[in-house]
Every structure is written in C-alpha cells, then in structure tokens.
Amino acid sequence: MIKIIQVEDHSLVTEGVRAFIAAEADMEYTASCNSGENLVQVLQSRQPDVILMDINLPDTTGIELCKLVKDKYPGIVVLALSINNQPGIIRKMTESGASGYVLKDASRQEIIEAIRTVAKGKTYFSRSVSMALRKTDATDLPPLTRREREVLELIADGYTNPQIAESLFVDVTTIDFHRKNMLSKYKVKNTAALIKVAVSNNLI
C-alpha cells in the first residue's frame, strides 16, 4: 500500500486528487496539508511513502519544503505536482531531492503512474515537463511564495506598505519583510526593478 500525503492549498485540486487516489487499490490518501508548516506538523506523527507537493505555497516554496523534508526524512519520496513549467524551477526541485515532476494538466492515469514509479525508487517526469526541460532557460529565477505574489501584485498596483498590510490583515512589518526578502531574492536594489523583473518573467 502506497501511503500518500498531498501538499496543496487549492481545495478543488486536493479533492480531485483525493478522489482518484481513493479509487486505487494499492494507494492510501493519508492526509492533505495546505502549507509547509502544516506538513511539518503532520510529519511529526506520521510519515507517508510519497508526498505530492505543489511549488507555490502560502508560506514557502516547494523547493525549500522539499529540501527540508528530504534532510529530515530521507526515506520519503517527493513528487512535484504543479502548474509551473519553468525549466529552472523544475531543475531546482529535483536538486532539492524530488524524485519526479508532473504538471497539473497531466491526466489522472499519468499522475497515478508517476506515483507508482517514484514509490519504486525510480524517477518520473511527465511528457510536458520533459519538453520544458529541453528549452533553454535564461532566467532560472527562484519562485515566489503565494504570499509574496500577493504582496508584489499589490505593490505593482501602487499600494503602500500600510495599505497592503490592511488589505491582507497583517502587520506592516510583515509586508516590509516580504518586500526586502524579494529584493534580496531577485538581487535588485529597489521596488521598480523588482516589478520589472517580475513582469518580464511572468512571475505576476
């Protein structure tokens, strides 16, 4: 029996995957987690054979979370399930320890096949992922967390830090932290340059 935990913050995706995994006799959908923090808590009491992991999460990225999981639980297999087909992101995910990468537009049969393949200790890349990896990737940029994307979109719309904090129901210092973190992540000196990088590379 292949025990599976899914890390995904979109309930429709979660319910869809849960439904078709439940129909497989050799698989058990153990739990769903909507954030990296949630996964860390769940893993303290139960470890699956395979983690289906999204890349864009509210509090972290799949790349960072995958590395954390593999460092602490090397026996757990991570399979990325994402809409992100940037070659640089795919490569960074595998470098962090993921055994495979499947896009969310894959068929039910392909996702099931991917789970069975990585559970056997092999690697699996969906056809669309393999095609993406053949393309040259000039930017190789780190992904934004879901919260960072929300903040950056509001910055691009002209909102100030206090306005963003009020809109997202958080403290101003939290918004300032996200802003500084994104400047550092993309190695730019100001917000204008940050927005230029994000827009030109379809990050927002």
Tab-separated table of N, CA and C in Angstrom, residues 79-193:
chain	number	residue	atom	x	y	z
A	79	LEU	N	7.153	13.937	-4.929
A	79	LEU	CA	6.759	14.084	-6.327
A	79	LEU	C	6.096	15.448	-6.493
A	80	ALA	N	6.688	16.321	-7.287
A	80	ALA	CA	6.118	17.655	-7.505
A	80	ALA	C	4.892	17.553	-8.409
A	81	LEU	N	3.839	18.264	-8.019
A	81	LEU	CA	2.621	18.351	-8.827
A	81	LEU	C	2.276	19.830	-8.908
A	82	SER	N	2.562	20.447	-10.054
A	82	SER	CA	2.497	21.899	-10.140
A	82	SER	C	2.049	22.370	-11.511
A	83	ILE	N	1.647	23.648	-11.593
A	83	ILE	CA	1.359	24.267	-12.893
A	83	ILE	C	2.609	24.948	-13.447
A	84	ASN	N	3.647	25.045	-12.631
A	84	ASN	CA	4.865	25.757	-13.015
A	84	ASN	C	5.741	24.869	-13.904
A	85	ASN	N	5.954	25.297	-15.152
A	85	ASN	CA	6.766	24.504	-16.078
A	85	ASN	C	8.065	25.202	-16.461
A	86	GLN	N	8.543	26.139	-15.616
A	86	GLN	CA	9.820	26.790	-15.890
A	86	GLN	C	10.955	25.789	-15.680
A	87	PRO	N	11.818	25.607	-16.675
A	87	PRO	CA	12.916	24.635	-16.553
A	87	PRO	C	13.772	24.848	-15.311
A	88	GLY	N	14.048	26.105	-14.981
A	88	GLY	CA	14.876	26.377	-13.808
A	88	GLY	C	14.230	25.900	-12.522
A	89	ILE	N	12.925	26.073	-12.414
A	89	ILE	CA	12.196	25.629	-11.221
A	89	ILE	C	12.184	24.106	-11.145
A	90	ILE	N	11.964	23.469	-12.284
A	90	ILE	CA	11.949	22.002	-12.320
A	90	ILE	C	13.300	21.453	-11.872
A	91	ARG	N	14.376	22.048	-12.404
A	91	ARG	CA	15.712	21.578	-12.036
A	91	ARG	C	16.005	21.800	-10.556
A	92	LYS	N	15.602	22.971	-10.032
A	92	LYS	CA	15.850	23.245	-8.619
A	92	LYS	C	15.059	22.301	-7.719
A	93	MET	N	13.871	21.928	-8.169
A	93	MET	CA	13.062	20.990	-7.381
A	93	MET	C	13.747	19.623	-7.317
A	94	THR	N	14.279	19.173	-8.429
A	94	THR	CA	14.969	17.876	-8.422
A	94	THR	C	16.281	17.957	-7.650
A	95	GLU	N	16.949	19.101	-7.727
A	95	GLU	CA	18.182	19.290	-6.963
A	95	GLU	C	17.909	19.274	-5.460
A	96	SER	N	16.683	19.659	-5.081
A	96	SER	CA	16.296	19.652	-3.665
A	96	SER	C	15.873	18.267	-3.186
A	97	GLY	N	15.812	17.310	-4.127
A	97	GLY	CA	15.528	15.936	-3.726
A	97	GLY	C	14.270	15.308	-4.280
A	98	ALA	N	13.508	16.055	-5.100
A	98	ALA	CA	12.285	15.481	-5.676
A	98	ALA	C	12.636	14.362	-6.648
A	99	SER	N	11.843	13.301	-6.612
A	99	SER	CA	12.080	12.154	-7.493
A	99	SER	C	11.331	12.274	-8.816
A	100	GLY	N	10.460	13.277	-8.926
A	100	GLY	CA	9.710	13.438	-10.161
A	100	GLY	C	8.976	14.755	-10.190
A	101	TYR	N	8.437	15.073	-11.358
A	101	TYR	CA	7.752	16.351	-11.548
A	101	TYR	C	6.655	16.151	-12.583
A	102	VAL	N	5.413	16.457	-12.183
A	102	VAL	CA	4.259	16.297	-13.069
A	102	VAL	C	3.479	17.602	-13.071
A	103	LEU	N	3.049	18.036	-14.247
A	103	LEU	CA	2.229	19.240	-14.330
A	103	LEU	C	0.774	18.904	-14.035
A	104	LYS	N	0.041	19.893	-13.537
A	104	LYS	CA	-1.345	19.664	-13.147
A	104	LYS	C	-2.269	19.416	-14.338
A	105	ASP	N	-1.767	19.649	-15.547
A	105	ASP	CA	-2.600	19.341	-16.717
A	105	ASP	C	-2.453	17.883	-17.150
A	106	ALA	N	-1.662	17.105	-16.391
A	106	ALA	CA	-1.491	15.686	-16.701
A	106	ALA	C	-2.801	14.940	-16.440
A	107	SER	N	-2.982	13.824	-17.117
A	107	SER	CA	-4.179	13.017	-16.928
A	107	SER	C	-4.118	12.285	-15.584
A	108	ARG	N	-5.275	11.826	-15.146
A	108	ARG	CA	-5.341	11.038	-13.922
A	108	ARG	C	-4.423	9.822	-14.025
A	109	GLN	N	-4.453	9.162	-15.175
A	109	GLN	CA	-3.637	7.956	-15.366
A	109	GLN	C	-2.149	8.264	-15.246
A	110	GLU	N	-1.734	9.435	-15.768
A	110	GLU	CA	-0.320	9.779	-15.708
A	110	GLU	C	0.120	10.088	-14.286
A	111	ILE	N	-0.724	10.758	-13.516
A	111	ILE	CA	-0.373	11.059	-12.127
A	111	ILE	C	-0.267	9.774	-11.310
A	112	ILE	N	-1.194	8.852	-11.534
A	112	ILE	CA	-1.146	7.551	-10.853
A	112	ILE	C	0.127	6.801	-11.230
A	113	GLU	N	0.453	6.816	-12.510
A	113	GLU	CA	1.675	6.146	-12.980
A	113	GLU	C	2.906	6.777	-12.344
A	114	ALA	N	2.898	8.104	-12.226
A	114	ALA	CA	4.034	8.809	-11.628
A	114	ALA	C	4.212	8.408	-10.164
A	115	ILE	N	3.105	8.327	-9.429
A	115	ILE	CA	3.170	7.935	-8.012
A	115	ILE	C	3.753	6.528	-7.881
A	116	ARG	N	3.257	5.602	-8.675
A	116	ARG	CA	3.750	4.223	-8.595
A	116	ARG	C	5.233	4.140	-8.966
A	117	THR	N	5.633	4.939	-9.945
A	117	THR	CA	7.025	4.900	-10.407
A	117	THR	C	7.981	5.412	-9.341
A	118	VAL	N	7.679	6.581	-8.745
A	118	VAL	CA	8.599	7.130	-7.741
A	118	VAL	C	8.568	6.312	-6.456
A	119	ALA	N	7.431	5.673	-6.159
A	119	ALA	CA	7.335	4.829	-4.961
A	119	ALA	C	8.262	3.624	-5.061
A	120	LYS	N	8.605	3.240	-6.292
A	120	LYS	CA	9.531	2.119	-6.523
A	120	LYS	C	10.986	2.563	-6.509
A	121	GLY	N	11.214	3.837	-6.238
A	121	GLY	CA	12.583	4.337	-6.181
A	121	GLY	C	13.100	4.850	-7.507
A	122	LYS	N	12.214	4.981	-8.490
A	122	LYS	CA	12.619	5.483	-9.801
A	122	LYS	C	12.226	6.952	-9.932
A	123	THR	N	12.627	7.587	-11.027
A	123	THR	CA	12.250	8.974	-11.278
A	123	THR	C	11.172	9.032	-12.355
A	124	TYR	N	10.376	10.108	-12.305
A	124	TYR	CA	9.312	10.266	-13.300
A	124	TYR	C	9.126	11.742	-13.631
A	125	PHE	N	9.163	12.044	-14.922
A	125	PHE	CA	8.873	13.384	-15.409
A	125	PHE	C	7.802	13.265	-16.489
A	126	SER	N	6.711	14.020	-16.319
A	126	SER	CA	5.638	13.949	-17.304
A	126	SER	C	6.149	14.434	-18.656
A	127	ARG	N	5.435	14.074	-19.700
A	127	ARG	CA	5.869	14.422	-21.056
A	127	ARG	C	6.033	15.926	-21.232
A	128	SER	N	5.094	16.704	-20.694
A	128	SER	CA	5.175	18.156	-20.832
A	128	SER	C	6.366	18.729	-20.062
A	129	VAL	N	6.718	18.099	-18.936
A	129	VAL	CA	7.888	18.534	-18.171
A	129	VAL	C	9.162	18.233	-18.945
A	130	SER	N	9.238	17.056	-19.530
A	130	SER	CA	10.411	16.690	-20.321
A	130	SER	C	10.604	17.659	-21.481
A	131	MET	N	9.484	18.071	-22.100
A	131	MET	CA	9.565	19.045	-23.198
A	131	MET	C	10.055	20.395	-22.695
A	132	ALA	N	9.580	20.803	-21.521
A	132	ALA	CA	10.001	22.088	-20.946
A	132	ALA	C	11.486	22.089	-20.633
A	133	LEU	N	11.998	20.946	-20.178
A	133	LEU	CA	13.419	20.859	-19.824
A	133	LEU	C	14.326	20.951	-21.050
A	134	ARG	N	13.776	20.684	-22.215
A	134	ARG	CA	14.574	20.782	-23.440
A	134	ARG	C	14.765	22.231	-23.883
A	135	LYS	N	13.907	23.110	-23.349
A	135	LYS	CA	14.006	24.526	-23.710
A	135	LYS	C	15.114	25.185	-22.893
A	136	THR	N	15.738	26.174	-23.469
A	136	THR	CA	16.755	26.916	-22.729
A	136	THR	C	16.063	27.834	-21.738
A	137	ASP	N	16.630	27.947	-20.581
A	137	ASP	CA	16.048	28.787	-19.534
A	137	ASP	C	17.051	29.864	-19.159
A	138	ALA	N	16.833	31.063	-19.673
A	138	ALA	CA	17.800	32.138	-19.491
A	138	ALA	C	17.734	32.748	-18.090
A	139	THR	N	16.572	32.717	-17.472
A	139	THR	CA	16.409	33.432	-16.209
A	139	THR	C	16.731	32.586	-14.981
A	140	ASP	N	16.216	31.372	-14.942
A	140	ASP	CA	16.478	30.474	-13.817
A	140	ASP	C	16.168	31.163	-12.485
A	141	LEU	N	15.029	31.848	-12.427
A	141	LEU	CA	14.677	32.638	-11.254
A	141	LEU	C	14.016	31.801	-10.170
A	142	PRO	N	14.251	32.162	-8.903
A	142	PRO	CA	13.548	31.463	-7.815
A	142	PRO	C	12.073	31.820	-7.836
A	143	PRO	N	11.193	30.902	-7.417
A	143	PRO	CA	9.754	31.182	-7.437
A	143	PRO	C	9.339	32.063	-6.271
A	144	LEU	N	8.190	32.706	-6.417
A	144	LEU	CA	7.590	33.470	-5.336
A	144	LEU	C	6.690	32.559	-4.518
A	145	THR	N	6.615	32.805	-3.209
A	145	THR	CA	5.598	32.123	-2.429
A	145	THR	C	4.262	32.778	-2.778
A	146	ARG	N	3.176	32.142	-2.420
A	146	ARG	CA	1.867	32.707	-2.731
A	146	ARG	C	1.680	34.065	-2.047
A	147	ARG	N	2.142	34.204	-0.816
A	147	ARG	CA	2.018	35.479	-0.108
A	147	ARG	C	2.890	36.553	-0.767
A	148	GLU	N	4.100	36.179	-1.174
A	148	GLU	CA	4.968	37.139	-1.859
A	148	GLU	C	4.322	37.634	-3.152
A	149	ARG	N	3.672	36.718	-3.871
A	149	ARG	CA	2.995	37.113	-5.112
A	149	ARG	C	1.868	38.104	-4.820
A	150	GLU	N	1.110	37.843	-3.764
A	150	GLU	CA	0.021	38.748	-3.385
A	150	GLU	C	0.561	40.138	-3.061
A	151	VAL	N	1.644	40.178	-2.284
A	151	VAL	CA	2.252	41.455	-1.903
A	151	VAL	C	2.781	42.178	-3.138
A	152	LEU	N	3.468	41.457	-4.003
A	152	LEU	CA	4.071	42.075	-5.185
A	152	LEU	C	3.010	42.611	-6.146
A	153	GLU	N	1.912	41.895	-6.282
A	153	GLU	CA	0.833	42.370	-7.157
A	153	GLU	C	0.233	43.674	-6.624
A	154	LEU	N	0.114	43.770	-5.305
A	154	LEU	CA	-0.416	44.992	-4.707
A	154	LEU	C	0.588	46.144	-4.823
A	155	ILE	N	1.872	45.815	-4.689
A	155	ILE	CA	2.908	46.833	-4.891
A	155	ILE	C	2.835	47.369	-6.320
A	156	ALA	N	2.687	46.439	-7.272
A	156	ALA	CA	2.603	46.823	-8.681
A	156	ALA	C	1.375	47.683	-8.956
A	157	ASP	N	0.327	47.508	-8.153
A	157	ASP	CA	-0.897	48.301	-8.306
A	157	ASP	C	-0.799	49.659	-7.613
A	158	GLY	N	0.358	49.928	-6.988
A	158	GLY	CA	0.578	51.234	-6.379
A	158	GLY	C	0.250	51.342	-4.910
A	159	TYR	N	-0.041	50.218	-4.254
A	159	TYR	CA	-0.371	50.239	-2.826
A	159	TYR	C	0.888	50.491	-1.989
A	160	THR	N	0.735	51.220	-0.890
A	160	THR	CA	1.833	51.422	0.049
A	160	THR	C	1.876	50.242	1.018
A	161	ASN	N	2.959	50.137	1.790
A	161	ASN	CA	3.065	49.048	2.770
A	161	ASN	C	1.891	49.035	3.760
A	162	PRO	N	1.515	50.192	4.337
A	162	PRO	CA	0.367	50.184	5.259
A	162	PRO	C	-0.929	49.741	4.570
A	163	GLN	N	-1.124	50.154	3.335
A	163	GLN	CA	-2.335	49.763	2.604
A	163	GLN	C	-2.346	48.263	2.320
A	164	ILE	N	-1.181	47.722	1.978
A	164	ILE	CA	-1.074	46.285	1.716
A	164	ILE	C	-1.341	45.503	3.004
A	165	ALA	N	-0.753	45.980	4.099
A	165	ALA	CA	-0.951	45.318	5.398
A	165	ALA	C	-2.425	45.286	5.771
A	166	GLU	N	-3.105	46.409	5.544
A	166	GLU	CA	-4.531	46.475	5.850
A	166	GLU	C	-5.334	45.542	4.953
A	167	SER	N	-4.946	45.466	3.684
A	167	SER	CA	-5.654	44.617	2.718
A	167	SER	C	-5.496	43.135	3.036
A	168	LEU	N	-4.301	42.755	3.520
A	168	LEU	CA	-4.007	41.337	3.782
A	168	LEU	C	-4.164	40.962	5.259
A	169	PHE	N	-4.592	41.950	6.080
A	169	PHE	CA	-4.837	41.716	7.508
A	169	PHE	C	-3.597	41.221	8.243
A	170	VAL	N	-2.456	41.869	7.953
A	170	VAL	CA	-1.209	41.539	8.643
A	170	VAL	C	-0.549	42.829	9.117
A	171	ASP	N	0.539	42.695	9.873
A	171	ASP	CA	1.264	43.850	10.375
A	171	ASP	C	2.130	44.463	9.268
A	172	VAL	N	2.367	45.768	9.349
A	172	VAL	CA	3.196	46.462	8.353
A	172	VAL	C	4.604	45.874	8.297
A	173	THR	N	5.132	45.469	9.456
A	173	THR	CA	6.490	44.901	9.472
A	173	THR	C	6.562	43.601	8.663
A	174	THR	N	5.460	42.870	8.599
A	174	THR	CA	5.414	41.639	7.807
A	174	THR	C	5.536	41.967	6.324
A	175	ILE	N	4.842	43.011	5.890
A	175	ILE	CA	4.913	43.423	4.488
A	175	ILE	C	6.308	43.923	4.151
A	176	ASP	N	6.896	44.680	5.055
A	176	ASP	CA	8.253	45.181	4.849
A	176	ASP	C	9.240	44.027	4.736
A	177	PHE	N	9.028	42.991	5.544
A	177	PHE	CA	9.887	41.806	5.480
A	177	PHE	C	9.782	41.142	4.106
A	178	HIS	N	8.545	40.956	3.623
A	178	HIS	CA	8.350	40.322	2.320
A	178	HIS	C	9.000	41.145	1.210
A	179	ARG	N	8.851	42.462	1.284
A	179	ARG	CA	9.423	43.342	0.264
A	179	ARG	C	10.951	43.207	0.234
A	180	LYS	N	11.578	43.289	1.407
A	180	LYS	CA	13.036	43.181	1.483
A	180	LYS	C	13.515	41.799	1.045
A	181	ASN	N	12.745	40.769	1.400
A	181	ASN	CA	13.113	39.411	1.030
A	181	ASN	C	13.092	39.230	-0.485
A	182	MET	N	12.089	39.837	-1.142
A	182	MET	CA	12.002	39.721	-2.601
A	182	MET	C	13.115	40.502	-3.287
A	183	LEU	N	13.487	41.661	-2.737
A	183	LEU	CA	14.609	42.426	-3.294
A	183	LEU	C	15.892	41.600	-3.239
A	184	SER	N	16.082	40.920	-2.117
A	184	SER	CA	17.264	40.071	-1.951
A	184	SER	C	17.209	38.847	-2.860
A	185	LYS	N	16.033	38.234	-2.944
A	185	LYS	CA	15.856	37.020	-3.739
A	185	LYS	C	16.186	37.254	-5.213
A	186	TYR	N	15.773	38.418	-5.734
A	186	TYR	CA	15.985	38.709	-7.156
A	186	TYR	C	17.142	39.659	-7.408
A	187	LYS	N	17.909	39.939	-6.324
A	187	LYS	CA	19.147	40.712	-6.438
A	187	LYS	C	18.925	42.056	-7.140
A	188	VAL	N	17.897	42.764	-6.693
A	188	VAL	CA	17.621	44.098	-7.223
A	188	VAL	C	17.651	45.104	-6.077
A	189	LYS	N	17.850	46.401	-6.420
A	189	LYS	CA	18.060	47.412	-5.390
A	189	LYS	C	16.802	48.159	-4.981
A	190	ASN	N	15.780	48.134	-5.827
A	190	ASN	CA	14.579	48.890	-5.487
A	190	ASN	C	13.325	48.208	-6.012
A	191	THR	N	12.190	48.733	-5.590
A	191	THR	CA	10.903	48.130	-5.936
A	191	THR	C	10.619	48.194	-7.432
A	192	ALA	N	11.013	49.289	-8.070
A	192	ALA	CA	10.778	49.425	-9.516
A	192	ALA	C	11.489	48.319	-10.288
A	193	ALA	N	12.720	48.041	-9.909
A	193	ALA	CA	13.480	46.985	-10.571
A	193	ALA	C	12.867	45.617	-10.291
